[in-house]
């Protein structure tokens, strides 16, 4: 409550003194910084424009906020690694501790944007707004969506209404919570959706409206603490389909560094019966196994087909497999206790 009044005071001070808020833009690459040979080419090099060039391409940005920036890296987001996450985490921390900065915007490739957003939603220890943004069309494309997306992301980051909503994603005039957002289309600008909950709000030409607040704990309200050089445990995702080759599955158990597996199961997180032997071996090797679903929406029912109680598995609630992996990695830094990890899946 105290913090809430403090942020209201900060915003009132900004309003009375007519000072613009200051936003730190952390640029990481992606199509928003991509350059193509022609306006209609679908082939381009992601992460080509510098942070400064990206900011210069957005008319009116400086009229709503003072902009600072850091080029964290400049990559296609498909190439981002967990050690890149630690670099970004360090920059987020720096901006969080810098009293001159009011909010943080991260430009990012859209392919893995939802993973970085959820990771930060769990580990960033700051009350300052953090907004991730990308684009589906390269900066040189006809009707490039990057400049308006970035303008809207800054508008959302500095809006007093953005208090206490966790890490956000702004794309195509919509505001999403990090936990539920996902990329649903290969090329369309309306690709980002939250199938389980819908968007949190709209942002039209910088005009922000919210309809809801995420109800899961995030940022300062989670117990996940990392440092700039934390090595995340090795967790793999196994995708289910008709006729999985159990020899290939068995071979992954040879990797003694493997600490967790997320199953992208069929339907309600279902796993074929001919894989049950594999589950027994994985659990015997101390590997923690979470069931999620490849369907893209809905909750994985606890103990569907008696899988959780029989094999000691965890039901991944309604997290997509790639996000269940992030929560499992962070949980494994704290415990191997499957009851405790199951609770994490209902809380975060
Ligand atoms: N491959 C690009 C990336 O994720 C796609 C994009 O940004 O839209 O970096």
XYZ file of C-alpha atoms and ligand atoms in Angstrom:
357
model
C 0.000 0.000 0.000
C 2.814 2.359 1.050
C 4.567 1.664 -2.257
C 1.354 2.394 -4.128
C 1.039 5.844 -2.512
C 4.713 6.457 -3.179
C 4.273 5.810 -6.917
C 1.158 8.025 -6.988
C 3.256 10.769 -5.328
C 6.014 10.303 -7.921
C 3.494 10.620 -10.745
C 1.849 13.653 -9.099
C 5.271 15.256 -8.718
C 5.960 14.611 -12.400
C 2.568 16.103 -13.346
C 2.941 19.209 -11.128
C 6.525 19.901 -12.120
C 5.619 19.239 -15.780
C 8.716 17.049 -15.986
C 8.571 14.170 -18.445
C 9.160 10.676 -17.087
C 12.412 9.008 -18.083
C 12.375 5.645 -19.826
C 15.370 3.354 -20.270
C 15.123 1.431 -23.546
C 17.070 -1.836 -23.443
C 17.564 -2.881 -27.057
C 18.147 -6.588 -27.746
C 17.486 -6.882 -31.515
C 14.731 -8.677 -33.414
C 12.691 -7.723 -36.451
C 11.922 -4.342 -34.934
C 15.610 -3.636 -35.614
C 15.589 -5.675 -38.839
C 16.627 -4.436 -42.279
C 15.558 -5.949 -45.619
C 16.735 -5.403 -49.184
C 13.287 -4.262 -50.321
C 10.031 -2.987 -48.784
C 8.211 -6.255 -49.526
C 10.919 -8.799 -48.785
C 10.164 -11.411 -46.115
C 13.879 -12.116 -45.785
C 15.771 -9.642 -43.696
C 18.494 -9.481 -41.095
C 16.998 -9.153 -37.594
C 18.952 -7.018 -35.129
C 20.560 -4.674 -37.694
C 19.521 -1.198 -36.508
C 21.214 0.206 -33.430
C 19.159 1.307 -30.410
C 19.809 4.939 -31.377
C 18.566 4.385 -34.969
C 15.495 2.583 -33.660
C 14.640 5.430 -31.279
C 15.241 8.054 -34.004
C 12.715 6.256 -36.241
C 9.852 6.992 -33.816
C 8.441 10.483 -34.261
C 7.123 12.027 -31.063
C 8.834 9.699 -28.592
C 10.850 12.511 -27.015
C 7.689 14.567 -26.528
C 6.191 12.019 -24.110
C 9.337 10.835 -22.284
C 13.033 11.455 -21.805
C 14.701 8.496 -23.436
C 17.903 6.793 -22.324
C 19.058 3.604 -23.967
C 21.443 0.667 -23.743
C 22.247 -1.782 -26.512
C 22.293 -5.032 -24.518
C 22.840 -7.143 -27.639
C 21.466 -7.111 -31.166
C 20.200 -10.576 -32.017
C 17.525 -12.568 -33.734
C 15.625 -13.663 -30.628
C 15.825 -17.287 -31.769
C 19.526 -17.077 -30.892
C 19.046 -15.782 -27.348
C 20.532 -18.053 -24.685
C 19.961 -18.260 -20.946
C 23.291 -16.471 -20.422
C 21.917 -13.617 -22.572
C 19.032 -13.526 -20.093
C 21.536 -12.917 -17.289
C 23.030 -9.960 -19.235
C 19.557 -8.525 -19.705
C 18.673 -9.194 -16.063
C 21.780 -7.218 -15.002
C 20.721 -4.256 -17.190
C 17.153 -4.393 -15.847
C 18.571 -4.313 -12.308
C 20.814 -1.373 -13.148
C 17.855 0.600 -14.524
C 15.695 -0.459 -11.572
C 18.242 0.950 -9.131
C 18.849 4.170 -11.099
C 16.660 6.802 -9.444
C 16.540 8.906 -12.610
C 14.681 6.135 -14.490
C 10.916 5.715 -14.102
C 10.220 2.778 -16.410
C 11.946 0.195 -18.608
C 11.091 -0.776 -22.196
C 12.804 -3.756 -23.817
C 12.875 -4.103 -27.607
C 13.037 -7.797 -28.510
C 12.534 -10.262 -31.356
C 9.027 -11.711 -31.323
C 10.026 -15.392 -31.669
C 11.002 -15.789 -28.004
C 9.677 -12.506 -26.599
C 7.088 -14.284 -24.442
C 9.802 -16.380 -22.765
C 11.987 -13.398 -21.858
C 8.884 -11.561 -20.604
C 7.841 -14.438 -18.321
C 11.414 -14.964 -17.092
C 11.639 -11.286 -16.050
C 8.102 -11.453 -14.631
C 9.401 -14.063 -12.182
C 12.868 -12.688 -11.360
C 12.937 -8.889 -11.773
C 12.831 -7.325 -8.315
C 11.434 -3.894 -9.069
C 8.124 -2.048 -8.899
C 9.042 -0.014 -11.987
C 7.037 -0.914 -15.096
C 8.814 -3.260 -17.518
C 7.334 -3.478 -21.023
C 8.580 -5.721 -23.853
C 7.902 -4.803 -27.458
C 8.796 -6.075 -30.922
C 7.470 -5.925 -34.448
C 6.425 -8.386 -37.116
C 7.683 -6.302 -40.037
C 11.271 -5.181 -40.491
C 12.052 -1.484 -40.074
C 12.388 -1.159 -43.863
C 9.071 -2.898 -44.691
C 6.011 -1.306 -46.219
C 3.741 -0.404 -43.227
C 6.392 -1.333 -40.679
C 4.710 -1.862 -37.292
C 7.816 -1.219 -35.152
C 7.651 2.583 -34.666
C 4.017 2.632 -33.463
C 4.575 -0.452 -31.287
C 7.577 1.254 -29.644
C 5.680 4.518 -29.164
C 2.789 2.595 -27.575
C 5.169 0.580 -25.378
C 6.704 3.799 -23.991
C 3.197 5.240 -23.450
C 2.191 2.115 -21.502
C 5.438 2.145 -19.495
C 4.897 5.750 -18.326
C 1.144 5.458 -17.712
C 0.212 5.809 -14.000
C -2.325 3.003 -14.625
C 0.500 0.544 -15.301
C 1.314 0.171 -11.600
C 1.411 -3.396 -10.207
C 0.547 -5.396 -13.335
C 3.780 -7.384 -13.631
C 5.916 -7.439 -16.768
C 3.895 -6.442 -19.849
C 4.042 -7.001 -23.600
C 2.758 -4.357 -26.017
C 2.097 -5.378 -29.627
C -0.399 -4.226 -32.259
C -2.326 -1.839 -29.958
C -2.821 -4.470 -27.236
C -1.359 -4.810 -23.744
C -0.707 -8.331 -22.452
C 0.504 -9.851 -19.194
C 3.795 -11.750 -19.503
C 2.462 -15.034 -18.088
C -0.323 -15.640 -20.568
C 0.871 -13.995 -23.768
C 2.018 -16.074 -26.729
C 2.887 -15.683 -30.394
C 0.167 -17.437 -32.427
C 0.881 -16.622 -36.085
C 4.051 -16.817 -38.159
C 3.772 -13.453 -39.922
C 0.602 -11.521 -39.023
C 0.943 -8.279 -37.016
C -1.901 -9.476 -34.757
C 0.107 -12.538 -33.777
C 0.278 -11.950 -29.998
C -2.674 -13.268 -28.016
C -3.469 -14.537 -24.528
C -5.735 -17.526 -25.271
C -6.495 -18.260 -21.590
C -7.251 -14.748 -20.410
C -7.362 -12.212 -23.244
C -5.362 -8.963 -23.269
C -5.140 -6.701 -20.203
C -5.947 -3.595 -22.195
C -5.554 -1.485 -25.322
C -3.148 1.262 -26.325
C -4.238 3.336 -29.301
C -1.809 6.026 -30.473
C -0.403 6.179 -26.940
C -3.829 6.293 -25.270
C -3.841 3.563 -22.604
C -6.954 1.687 -21.339
C -6.889 -1.368 -19.051
C -9.687 -3.886 -18.471
C -7.926 -6.271 -16.089
C -4.904 -7.035 -13.896
C -3.020 -10.358 -13.832
C -3.890 -12.334 -10.696
C -0.669 -14.382 -10.384
C 2.244 -13.158 -8.271
C 5.048 -11.464 -10.184
C 8.370 -9.535 -9.826
C 8.768 -8.411 -6.164
C 6.072 -10.861 -5.020
C 7.839 -14.033 -6.153
C 10.506 -15.928 -4.188
C 12.766 -16.394 -7.245
C 16.080 -14.662 -6.701
C 18.960 -14.894 -9.141
C 22.238 -13.056 -9.565
C 23.922 -11.804 -12.727
C 25.819 -15.086 -13.147
C 23.239 -17.669 -12.104
C 23.449 -20.821 -14.252
C 19.922 -22.088 -14.819
C 19.470 -25.862 -14.504
C 19.200 -27.949 -17.636
C 15.512 -28.580 -18.453
C 14.362 -30.123 -21.750
C 10.978 -30.131 -23.485
C 9.611 -33.339 -24.996
C 6.853 -32.975 -27.591
C 4.332 -35.799 -27.823
C 2.930 -37.119 -31.112
C 1.698 -40.374 -32.582
C 4.432 -42.986 -32.457
C 7.166 -41.291 -30.359
C 10.436 -43.200 -30.689
C 11.224 -44.355 -27.137
C 14.873 -45.067 -28.127
C 15.360 -41.348 -28.738
C 13.697 -40.591 -25.398
C 15.929 -43.075 -23.567
C 19.018 -41.426 -25.063
C 18.301 -38.099 -23.373
C 18.609 -39.777 -19.964
C 22.310 -40.315 -20.727
C 22.799 -36.590 -20.174
C 23.605 -36.489 -16.466
C 23.224 -32.697 -16.356
C 19.497 -32.985 -17.114
C 17.512 -31.849 -14.057
C 14.018 -31.457 -15.450
C 11.709 -32.382 -18.317
C 8.581 -30.614 -19.488
C 6.272 -32.817 -21.511
C 4.235 -31.008 -24.158
C 1.568 -33.685 -23.898
C -1.378 -34.377 -26.162
C -4.766 -33.061 -24.985
C -4.934 -32.720 -21.191
C -1.164 -33.234 -20.825
C -1.557 -36.887 -21.750
C 1.464 -39.171 -22.234
C 1.321 -42.429 -24.270
C 1.379 -45.577 -22.110
C 4.416 -46.921 -24.002
C 6.401 -43.997 -22.517
C 5.598 -44.883 -18.907
C 8.778 -46.896 -18.538
C 10.729 -43.801 -19.591
C 8.916 -41.767 -16.914
C 9.900 -44.296 -14.224
C 13.567 -44.157 -15.334
C 13.578 -40.350 -15.468
C 12.114 -40.056 -11.965
C 14.595 -42.664 -10.665
C 17.412 -40.516 -12.058
C 16.042 -37.613 -9.955
C 14.655 -35.711 -12.943
C 11.571 -33.607 -12.149
C 8.866 -34.009 -14.801
C 6.105 -31.471 -15.524
C 3.104 -32.195 -17.760
C 1.890 -29.398 -20.015
C -0.140 -29.483 -23.216
C 0.592 -28.942 -26.879
C -3.012 -27.702 -27.414
C -2.161 -24.041 -26.699
C -4.857 -23.297 -24.128
C -6.579 -24.690 -21.069
C -5.523 -26.151 -17.737
C -3.766 -29.512 -17.486
C -5.945 -31.396 -14.964
C -4.084 -32.649 -11.902
C -3.543 -36.429 -12.082
C -5.134 -36.874 -15.509
C -5.105 -40.651 -16.193
C -3.505 -41.031 -12.692
C -0.219 -39.897 -14.235
C 0.867 -37.533 -11.443
C 0.224 -39.810 -8.453
C 1.453 -42.960 -10.214
C 4.705 -41.556 -11.607
C 5.382 -38.562 -9.332
C 4.775 -35.911 -11.991
C 3.678 -32.277 -11.763
C 0.632 -30.821 -13.534
C 1.722 -27.624 -15.291
C -1.588 -25.752 -14.823
C -2.181 -23.643 -17.969
C 1.407 -22.649 -18.740
C 2.602 -23.300 -22.247
C 5.512 -25.814 -22.390
C 8.207 -23.161 -22.956
C 6.947 -21.169 -19.970
C 6.536 -24.269 -17.791
C 10.234 -24.857 -18.521
C 11.141 -21.402 -17.158
C 9.125 -21.897 -13.963
C 10.641 -25.358 -13.527
C 14.217 -24.054 -14.011
C 13.676 -21.327 -11.399
C 11.908 -23.725 -9.011
C 14.782 -26.217 -9.288
C 17.200 -23.527 -8.095
C 15.318 -23.723 -4.784
C 14.045 -27.270 -4.338
C 13.516 -30.751 -5.801
C 10.392 -31.296 -3.758
C 7.616 -32.047 -6.224
C 4.823 -30.964 -3.840
C 6.446 -27.562 -3.451
C 7.069 -27.255 -7.196
C 3.432 -28.257 -7.868
C 2.369 -25.339 -5.629
C 4.613 -22.990 -7.632
C 2.675 -23.989 -10.748
C -0.556 -22.873 -9.077
C 0.944 -19.577 -7.843
C 3.134 -18.113 -10.597
N 13.212 -13.834 -35.991
C 12.797 -12.571 -35.422
C 13.231 -12.540 -33.961
O 12.613 -13.141 -33.137
C 11.343 -12.413 -35.547
C 10.781 -11.122 -35.006
O 11.403 -10.368 -34.291
O 9.598 -10.844 -35.332
O 14.219 -11.927 -33.648
